[in-house]
Coordinates of C-alpha atoms in Angstrom, one line a residue:
M23 CA 94.6 -136.8 -48.0
K24 CA 95.2 -137.4 -44.3
F25 CA 98.8 -137.5 -43.0
N26 CA 99.4 -141.3 -43.1
T27 CA 98.4 -141.3 -46.8
K28 CA 100.3 -138.1 -47.6
V29 CA 103.7 -139.5 -46.5
I30 CA 103.2 -142.3 -49.1
H31 CA 101.3 -140.5 -51.9
G32 CA 101.4 -136.8 -51.2
G33 CA 102.7 -134.9 -54.3
Q34 CA 103.9 -138.1 -55.8
H35 CA 103.4 -139.6 -59.2
H36 CA 104.6 -142.8 -60.8
D37 CA 107.5 -142.3 -63.2
P38 CA 106.0 -141.3 -66.5
S39 CA 108.6 -142.9 -68.7
T40 CA 108.6 -146.4 -67.1
G41 CA 105.7 -146.5 -64.7
A42 CA 108.1 -147.1 -61.8
V43 CA 106.2 -147.0 -58.5
M44 CA 109.2 -145.3 -56.7
P45 CA 110.9 -142.3 -58.4
P46 CA 114.1 -143.5 -60.0
V47 CA 117.5 -142.2 -59.0
Y48 CA 118.2 -139.8 -61.9
Q49 CA 122.0 -139.9 -61.6
T50 CA 122.7 -137.2 -64.2
S51 CA 124.1 -133.7 -64.2
T52 CA 122.6 -132.4 -67.4
Y53 CA 119.8 -132.9 -69.9
V54 CA 119.5 -132.8 -73.7
Q55 CA 118.3 -129.7 -75.5
T56 CA 116.6 -129.8 -79.0
S57 CA 117.9 -126.3 -79.8
P58 CA 119.9 -123.8 -77.8
G59 CA 117.9 -122.8 -74.7
Q60 CA 115.2 -125.3 -75.6
P61 CA 115.4 -128.4 -73.3
L62 CA 113.6 -131.5 -74.3
G63 CA 111.7 -131.6 -71.0
D64 CA 111.5 -129.6 -67.7
Y65 CA 115.1 -130.1 -66.8
E66 CA 118.3 -128.4 -67.9
Y67 CA 121.0 -128.8 -65.2
S68 CA 120.7 -130.8 -62.0
R69 CA 121.8 -127.9 -59.7
A70 CA 118.6 -126.1 -60.7
A71 CA 116.4 -129.2 -60.6
N72 CA 116.6 -133.0 -60.7
P73 CA 113.6 -135.3 -61.1
T74 CA 114.5 -137.4 -58.0
R75 CA 115.0 -134.2 -55.9
T76 CA 111.8 -132.8 -57.3
A77 CA 109.9 -135.9 -56.1
L78 CA 111.3 -135.3 -52.6
E79 CA 110.6 -131.6 -52.6
N80 CA 107.0 -132.3 -53.6
A81 CA 106.6 -134.7 -50.8
L82 CA 108.1 -132.2 -48.3
A83 CA 105.6 -129.6 -49.4
S84 CA 102.8 -132.0 -49.0
I85 CA 103.5 -133.3 -45.5
E86 CA 104.1 -129.7 -44.2
N87 CA 101.0 -128.3 -46.0
G88 CA 103.2 -125.9 -47.9
T89 CA 103.4 -124.9 -51.6
R90 CA 107.1 -125.3 -52.1
G91 CA 109.7 -127.6 -50.7
L92 CA 113.5 -127.3 -51.2
A93 CA 116.0 -130.1 -50.5
F94 CA 119.5 -129.2 -49.4
S95 CA 122.8 -130.9 -48.7
S96 CA 122.3 -130.5 -45.0
G97 CA 120.1 -128.8 -42.4
L98 CA 122.8 -126.1 -42.0
A99 CA 122.8 -125.5 -45.7
A100 CA 119.1 -124.9 -45.6
T101 CA 119.5 -122.4 -42.7
D102 CA 122.3 -120.7 -44.6
C103 CA 120.1 -120.2 -47.6
I104 CA 117.6 -118.2 -45.6
L105 CA 120.3 -115.9 -44.2
R106 CA 121.6 -115.3 -47.8
G107 CA 118.6 -113.0 -48.2
F108 CA 119.7 -110.5 -45.6
K109 CA 122.2 -107.7 -45.7
A110 CA 124.4 -105.6 -43.3
G111 CA 122.2 -103.8 -40.8
D112 CA 119.4 -106.4 -40.8
E113 CA 118.6 -108.1 -37.4
V114 CA 117.6 -111.6 -36.5
I115 CA 116.0 -112.7 -33.2
A116 CA 116.7 -116.3 -32.3
M117 CA 115.9 -118.8 -29.6
D118 CA 118.5 -118.8 -26.8
D119 CA 118.6 -122.6 -26.6
L120 CA 119.6 -123.7 -30.1
Y121 CA 121.3 -126.6 -31.9
G122 CA 125.0 -125.9 -31.5
G123 CA 125.6 -125.8 -35.3
T124 CA 122.9 -123.1 -35.7
Y125 CA 124.4 -121.0 -32.9
R126 CA 127.8 -121.4 -34.5
M127 CA 126.6 -120.2 -37.9
F128 CA 124.8 -117.2 -36.4
S129 CA 127.5 -116.2 -34.0
R130 CA 130.7 -117.0 -35.9
I131 CA 130.1 -117.5 -39.7
Y132 CA 127.9 -114.4 -40.0
K133 CA 129.6 -112.4 -37.3
D134 CA 131.4 -110.1 -39.8
S135 CA 128.5 -109.8 -42.3
G136 CA 126.9 -106.9 -40.5
I137 CA 123.8 -108.9 -39.6
K138 CA 123.0 -108.5 -35.9
F139 CA 121.7 -111.6 -33.9
H140 CA 119.8 -111.5 -30.6
F141 CA 119.4 -114.6 -28.6
V142 CA 116.4 -114.6 -26.3
D143 CA 114.1 -116.9 -24.3
M144 CA 111.1 -117.1 -26.7
T145 CA 108.8 -118.0 -23.8
D146 CA 109.3 -114.4 -22.7
I147 CA 107.0 -112.7 -25.2
A148 CA 107.5 -109.2 -23.7
K149 CA 111.3 -109.6 -24.1
L150 CA 110.8 -110.8 -27.7
K151 CA 108.7 -107.7 -28.5
S152 CA 111.2 -105.4 -26.9
L153 CA 113.9 -106.5 -29.4
I154 CA 111.9 -105.8 -32.5
N155 CA 112.7 -102.7 -34.5
E156 CA 112.6 -101.5 -38.1
N157 CA 115.7 -103.6 -39.0
T158 CA 114.3 -106.9 -37.7
K159 CA 113.8 -109.3 -40.6
L160 CA 113.5 -112.8 -39.1
I161 CA 112.5 -114.6 -35.9
W162 CA 114.1 -118.0 -35.7
V163 CA 112.4 -120.5 -33.4
E164 CA 113.4 -124.1 -32.5
T165 CA 110.6 -126.0 -30.7
P166 CA 111.2 -128.3 -28.9
T167 CA 114.7 -127.1 -28.5
N168 CA 117.9 -129.0 -28.6
P169 CA 118.8 -130.2 -26.0
L170 CA 116.6 -128.7 -23.2
M171 CA 113.2 -129.4 -24.8
K172 CA 112.0 -125.8 -24.3
L173 CA 108.9 -124.8 -26.3
A174 CA 107.8 -121.7 -28.1
D175 CA 104.2 -120.8 -28.8
I176 CA 104.3 -120.7 -32.6
Q177 CA 100.8 -119.2 -33.0
E178 CA 101.4 -116.4 -30.5
I179 CA 104.8 -115.5 -32.0
S180 CA 103.3 -115.6 -35.5
K181 CA 100.8 -112.9 -34.5
I182 CA 103.7 -110.6 -33.6
T183 CA 105.6 -111.4 -36.8
K184 CA 102.6 -110.7 -39.0
E185 CA 101.9 -107.4 -37.2
H186 CA 105.5 -106.3 -37.9
K187 CA 105.8 -108.0 -41.4
I188 CA 108.8 -110.2 -40.2
W189 CA 109.5 -113.7 -41.4
L190 CA 109.0 -116.5 -38.8
A191 CA 111.1 -119.6 -39.4
V192 CA 110.7 -122.7 -37.3
D193 CA 113.1 -125.5 -37.0
N194 CA 110.7 -128.5 -36.9
T195 CA 113.4 -131.2 -36.7
F196 CA 112.6 -132.6 -33.3
A197 CA 108.8 -132.6 -33.7
T198 CA 108.5 -133.6 -37.4
P199 CA 105.4 -132.7 -39.5
Y200 CA 103.8 -135.8 -38.0
L201 CA 103.6 -134.1 -34.6
Q202 CA 103.6 -130.4 -35.4
K203 CA 102.8 -128.2 -38.5
P204 CA 104.3 -124.7 -38.1
L205 CA 103.0 -123.4 -41.4
D206 CA 99.4 -124.1 -40.2
L207 CA 100.2 -122.2 -37.0
G208 CA 101.4 -119.1 -38.8
A209 CA 105.1 -119.7 -39.6
D210 CA 106.5 -118.6 -43.0
I211 CA 109.3 -121.0 -43.3
V212 CA 109.9 -124.5 -41.9
M213 CA 113.4 -126.0 -41.7
H214 CA 114.4 -129.6 -41.1
S215 CA 117.6 -131.4 -40.7
A216 CA 116.3 -134.2 -42.9
T217 CA 119.2 -136.2 -41.7
K218 CA 117.2 -136.9 -38.6
Y219 CA 113.6 -138.2 -38.4
L220 CA 112.7 -137.6 -42.1
G221 CA 115.5 -139.8 -43.3
G222 CA 115.2 -141.9 -40.2
H223 CA 117.9 -144.4 -40.8
S224 CA 121.2 -142.6 -40.0
D225 CA 122.4 -143.1 -43.6
V226 CA 122.1 -139.6 -45.2
I227 CA 122.9 -136.0 -44.6
A228 CA 120.2 -133.6 -45.8
G229 CA 118.2 -130.5 -45.1
A230 CA 114.8 -129.0 -46.1
L231 CA 112.9 -125.8 -46.3
I232 CA 109.2 -125.6 -46.9
V233 CA 107.1 -122.4 -47.4
K234 CA 103.5 -121.5 -48.1
D235 CA 104.1 -118.2 -50.0
E236 CA 105.0 -119.0 -53.6
A237 CA 107.1 -115.8 -54.1
L238 CA 109.1 -116.6 -51.0
G239 CA 109.6 -120.1 -52.4
E240 CA 110.9 -118.7 -55.6
Q241 CA 113.3 -116.4 -53.8
L242 CA 114.7 -119.2 -51.7
H243 CA 115.0 -121.5 -54.7
F244 CA 117.0 -118.8 -56.5
Q245 CA 119.3 -118.4 -53.5
Q246 CA 119.8 -122.2 -53.4
F247 CA 120.4 -122.4 -57.2
A248 CA 122.9 -119.5 -57.1
T249 CA 124.9 -120.8 -54.1
G250 CA 124.7 -124.5 -55.0
A251 CA 123.9 -126.3 -51.7
T252 CA 121.5 -128.8 -53.4
L253 CA 120.8 -132.4 -52.4
G254 CA 122.1 -135.2 -54.8
P255 CA 119.7 -137.7 -56.4
M256 CA 120.7 -140.7 -54.3
D257 CA 120.4 -138.8 -51.1
S258 CA 117.0 -137.4 -52.3
F259 CA 115.9 -141.0 -52.9
L260 CA 116.9 -142.1 -49.4
V261 CA 115.1 -139.2 -47.7
L262 CA 112.0 -139.8 -49.8
R263 CA 112.1 -143.5 -48.8
G264 CA 112.4 -142.5 -45.1
I265 CA 109.4 -140.2 -45.4
K266 CA 107.2 -143.2 -46.5
T267 CA 107.5 -144.7 -43.0
L268 CA 107.6 -141.5 -41.0
S269 CA 104.2 -142.0 -39.4
L270 CA 104.9 -145.5 -38.1
R271 CA 108.4 -144.6 -36.9
V272 CA 107.4 -141.5 -35.0
Q273 CA 104.5 -143.2 -33.3
R274 CA 107.0 -145.8 -32.0
H275 CA 109.5 -143.1 -31.0
C276 CA 106.8 -141.4 -29.0
E277 CA 105.6 -144.7 -27.3
N278 CA 109.2 -145.6 -26.3
G279 CA 110.1 -142.1 -25.3
E280 CA 107.2 -142.0 -22.8
K281 CA 108.3 -145.4 -21.3
V282 CA 111.9 -144.3 -21.0
V283 CA 110.7 -141.0 -19.3
E284 CA 108.5 -142.9 -16.9
Y285 CA 111.6 -145.0 -15.9
L286 CA 114.0 -142.1 -15.6
T287 CA 111.6 -139.9 -13.5
K288 CA 111.5 -142.6 -10.8
H289 CA 115.2 -143.4 -10.7
P290 CA 117.0 -142.2 -7.5
K291 CA 120.1 -141.0 -9.4
I292 CA 118.3 -138.7 -11.8
K293 CA 117.6 -135.1 -10.9
T294 CA 115.7 -133.6 -13.8
V295 CA 114.1 -135.1 -16.9
Y296 CA 113.4 -132.8 -19.8
Y297 CA 110.4 -134.0 -21.8
P298 CA 107.4 -131.9 -23.0
G299 CA 105.1 -134.8 -22.3
L300 CA 105.6 -134.5 -18.5
P301 CA 102.9 -132.6 -16.7
S302 CA 105.7 -131.0 -14.7
H303 CA 107.4 -129.7 -17.8
P304 CA 107.0 -125.9 -17.7
F305 CA 105.7 -125.8 -21.3
H306 CA 103.6 -128.9 -21.2
E307 CA 100.4 -126.9 -22.0
I308 CA 102.0 -125.4 -25.1
A309 CA 103.1 -128.9 -26.2
K310 CA 99.5 -130.2 -25.8
K311 CA 98.2 -127.2 -27.8
Q312 CA 100.5 -127.4 -30.9
M313 CA 101.8 -131.0 -30.9
K314 CA 100.1 -134.2 -31.7
G315 CA 102.5 -136.2 -29.5
F316 CA 105.7 -135.5 -27.5
G317 CA 108.4 -137.2 -29.5
G318 CA 111.3 -139.4 -28.7
M319 CA 113.9 -136.9 -27.5
V320 CA 114.7 -136.9 -23.8
S321 CA 117.3 -135.1 -21.8
F322 CA 118.2 -135.5 -18.1
T323 CA 120.7 -134.6 -15.4
F324 CA 122.1 -136.4 -12.4
N325 CA 121.5 -135.7 -8.7
S326 CA 125.2 -135.5 -8.2
G327 CA 125.6 -132.8 -10.9
K328 CA 128.9 -134.4 -11.8
K329 CA 130.2 -134.6 -15.4
E330 CA 132.0 -137.8 -14.5
D331 CA 128.7 -139.6 -13.7
S332 CA 127.3 -138.7 -17.1
I333 CA 130.4 -139.9 -18.9
A334 CA 130.5 -143.1 -16.9
F335 CA 126.9 -143.7 -17.7
L336 CA 127.4 -143.1 -21.4
E337 CA 130.4 -145.4 -21.6
K338 CA 128.5 -148.3 -20.1
L339 CA 125.5 -148.2 -22.5
K340 CA 125.2 -151.3 -24.8
V341 CA 121.9 -150.9 -26.7
F342 CA 122.0 -147.1 -26.9
T343 CA 124.8 -146.0 -29.1
L344 CA 127.1 -143.2 -28.0
A345 CA 127.0 -140.9 -31.1
E346 CA 126.0 -137.5 -32.4
S347 CA 122.8 -137.0 -34.4
L348 CA 119.3 -138.3 -33.6
G349 CA 116.0 -139.4 -35.1
G350 CA 117.2 -142.8 -36.5
V351 CA 115.6 -146.1 -35.9
E352 CA 118.4 -146.9 -33.4
S353 CA 118.6 -145.3 -30.0
L354 CA 121.4 -142.8 -29.5
A355 CA 122.9 -141.1 -26.5
N356 CA 124.8 -137.9 -26.5
H357 CA 126.7 -135.6 -24.1
P358 CA 125.7 -132.1 -25.4
A359 CA 128.5 -130.1 -23.6
L360 CA 131.2 -132.4 -25.1
M361 CA 129.6 -133.3 -28.4
T362 CA 126.7 -131.5 -30.2
H363 CA 127.0 -128.2 -28.3
A364 CA 130.7 -128.0 -27.7
S365 CA 130.9 -125.1 -30.1
I366 CA 128.8 -123.0 -27.8
P367 CA 131.1 -121.2 -25.2
A368 CA 130.9 -122.7 -21.7
D369 CA 129.4 -119.5 -20.2
K370 CA 126.6 -119.4 -22.8
R371 CA 125.9 -123.1 -22.2
A372 CA 125.6 -122.4 -18.4
E373 CA 123.4 -119.4 -19.1
V374 CA 120.8 -121.4 -20.9
G375 CA 121.1 -124.5 -18.6
I376 CA 123.2 -126.9 -20.6
T377 CA 125.1 -128.4 -17.6
D378 CA 128.1 -130.7 -17.8
D379 CA 126.1 -133.6 -16.5
L380 CA 123.3 -133.2 -19.1
V381 CA 122.6 -136.3 -21.2
R382 CA 120.4 -136.3 -24.3
L383 CA 118.8 -139.5 -25.6
S384 CA 117.3 -140.1 -29.0
V385 CA 114.9 -143.0 -28.2
G386 CA 114.7 -145.4 -31.1
I387 CA 112.1 -148.0 -32.1
E388 CA 113.6 -151.0 -30.4
D389 CA 111.7 -152.9 -27.7
A390 CA 111.2 -150.5 -24.8
E391 CA 112.0 -153.2 -22.3
D392 CA 115.5 -153.6 -23.8
L393 CA 116.1 -149.9 -23.7
I394 CA 115.1 -149.6 -20.1
A395 CA 117.2 -152.6 -19.2
D396 CA 120.2 -150.9 -20.8
L397 CA 119.6 -147.7 -18.9
E398 CA 119.3 -149.7 -15.7
Q399 CA 122.6 -151.5 -16.1
A400 CA 124.4 -148.3 -17.1
L401 CA 123.0 -146.4 -14.1
A402 CA 123.8 -149.3 -11.6

């Protein structure tokens, strides 16, 4: 199947008991057994597996070209599941420009576990290689990054990880499998905050892991089962419903994103626009190589460099909604330093380039003319 067909039919089957076209919401915790240890069907207890969640997990594996998909209660729960496989003395190399929640987990939750984390600019391949040693177990890549839209060359990094027998995990939340397929480029694990583009309607919190190696999939499933961060059946239904329209939505996000970027790059009050589709973007060629399109996420700064200007702009928006999160059908605006990345220390934010005047937009699927008119009145 091609992608547009996969999001609707990939890994999916009509309900065998009723013929329902959409998988029913199996709102049950347990399943009957005919004899001790002999379940009537394939399910025993919903923390281990639930038919609605299984339908979603099969769809996730299909759209990322993996063999196993796992659905979690959030993107951070999915990330945490990977780290559960490591022990004191192991080392992780991570992108320096990360989602604030990922950085918080790495630097604070696991700070006393004995796992050592290195944060590095993944575009500096020589620096990346210099940090690898016998204790390195994982390289964590986010591309494009949140919020500065930096890119990492997944294929080049995968050559390094395969040479050293290290896992490569890619946060594919911003790009979605419609635009980028990390497993095909050599990654071992793909992570999604399914809250964002996969769900697509700002009505669910969910996470996902997808792998190609079946043994790795079994290991991650055991870690998920043993720690319990699974996705409930109703939330699984909502994400699966969102995936059905992923292609159409992301196409529109990309179209609108490009129009918003064109407007912002010409505005006299705007200093820098961060968008991988711009020829001036330092990693534009990488984006062209590994992405089908450039997405709907845009960040920018002001010529004045003043935090007050960014706050005043955000307070005046009427069509864009000032809120955390991204990837929904509605356009959202965010101040990273005060909102999504506030948990990162100010000196670290400054080090990677998250300034106090930086604004991040999640461009939705409304009429582009209305979005631009809203930006115009807020900047006036």
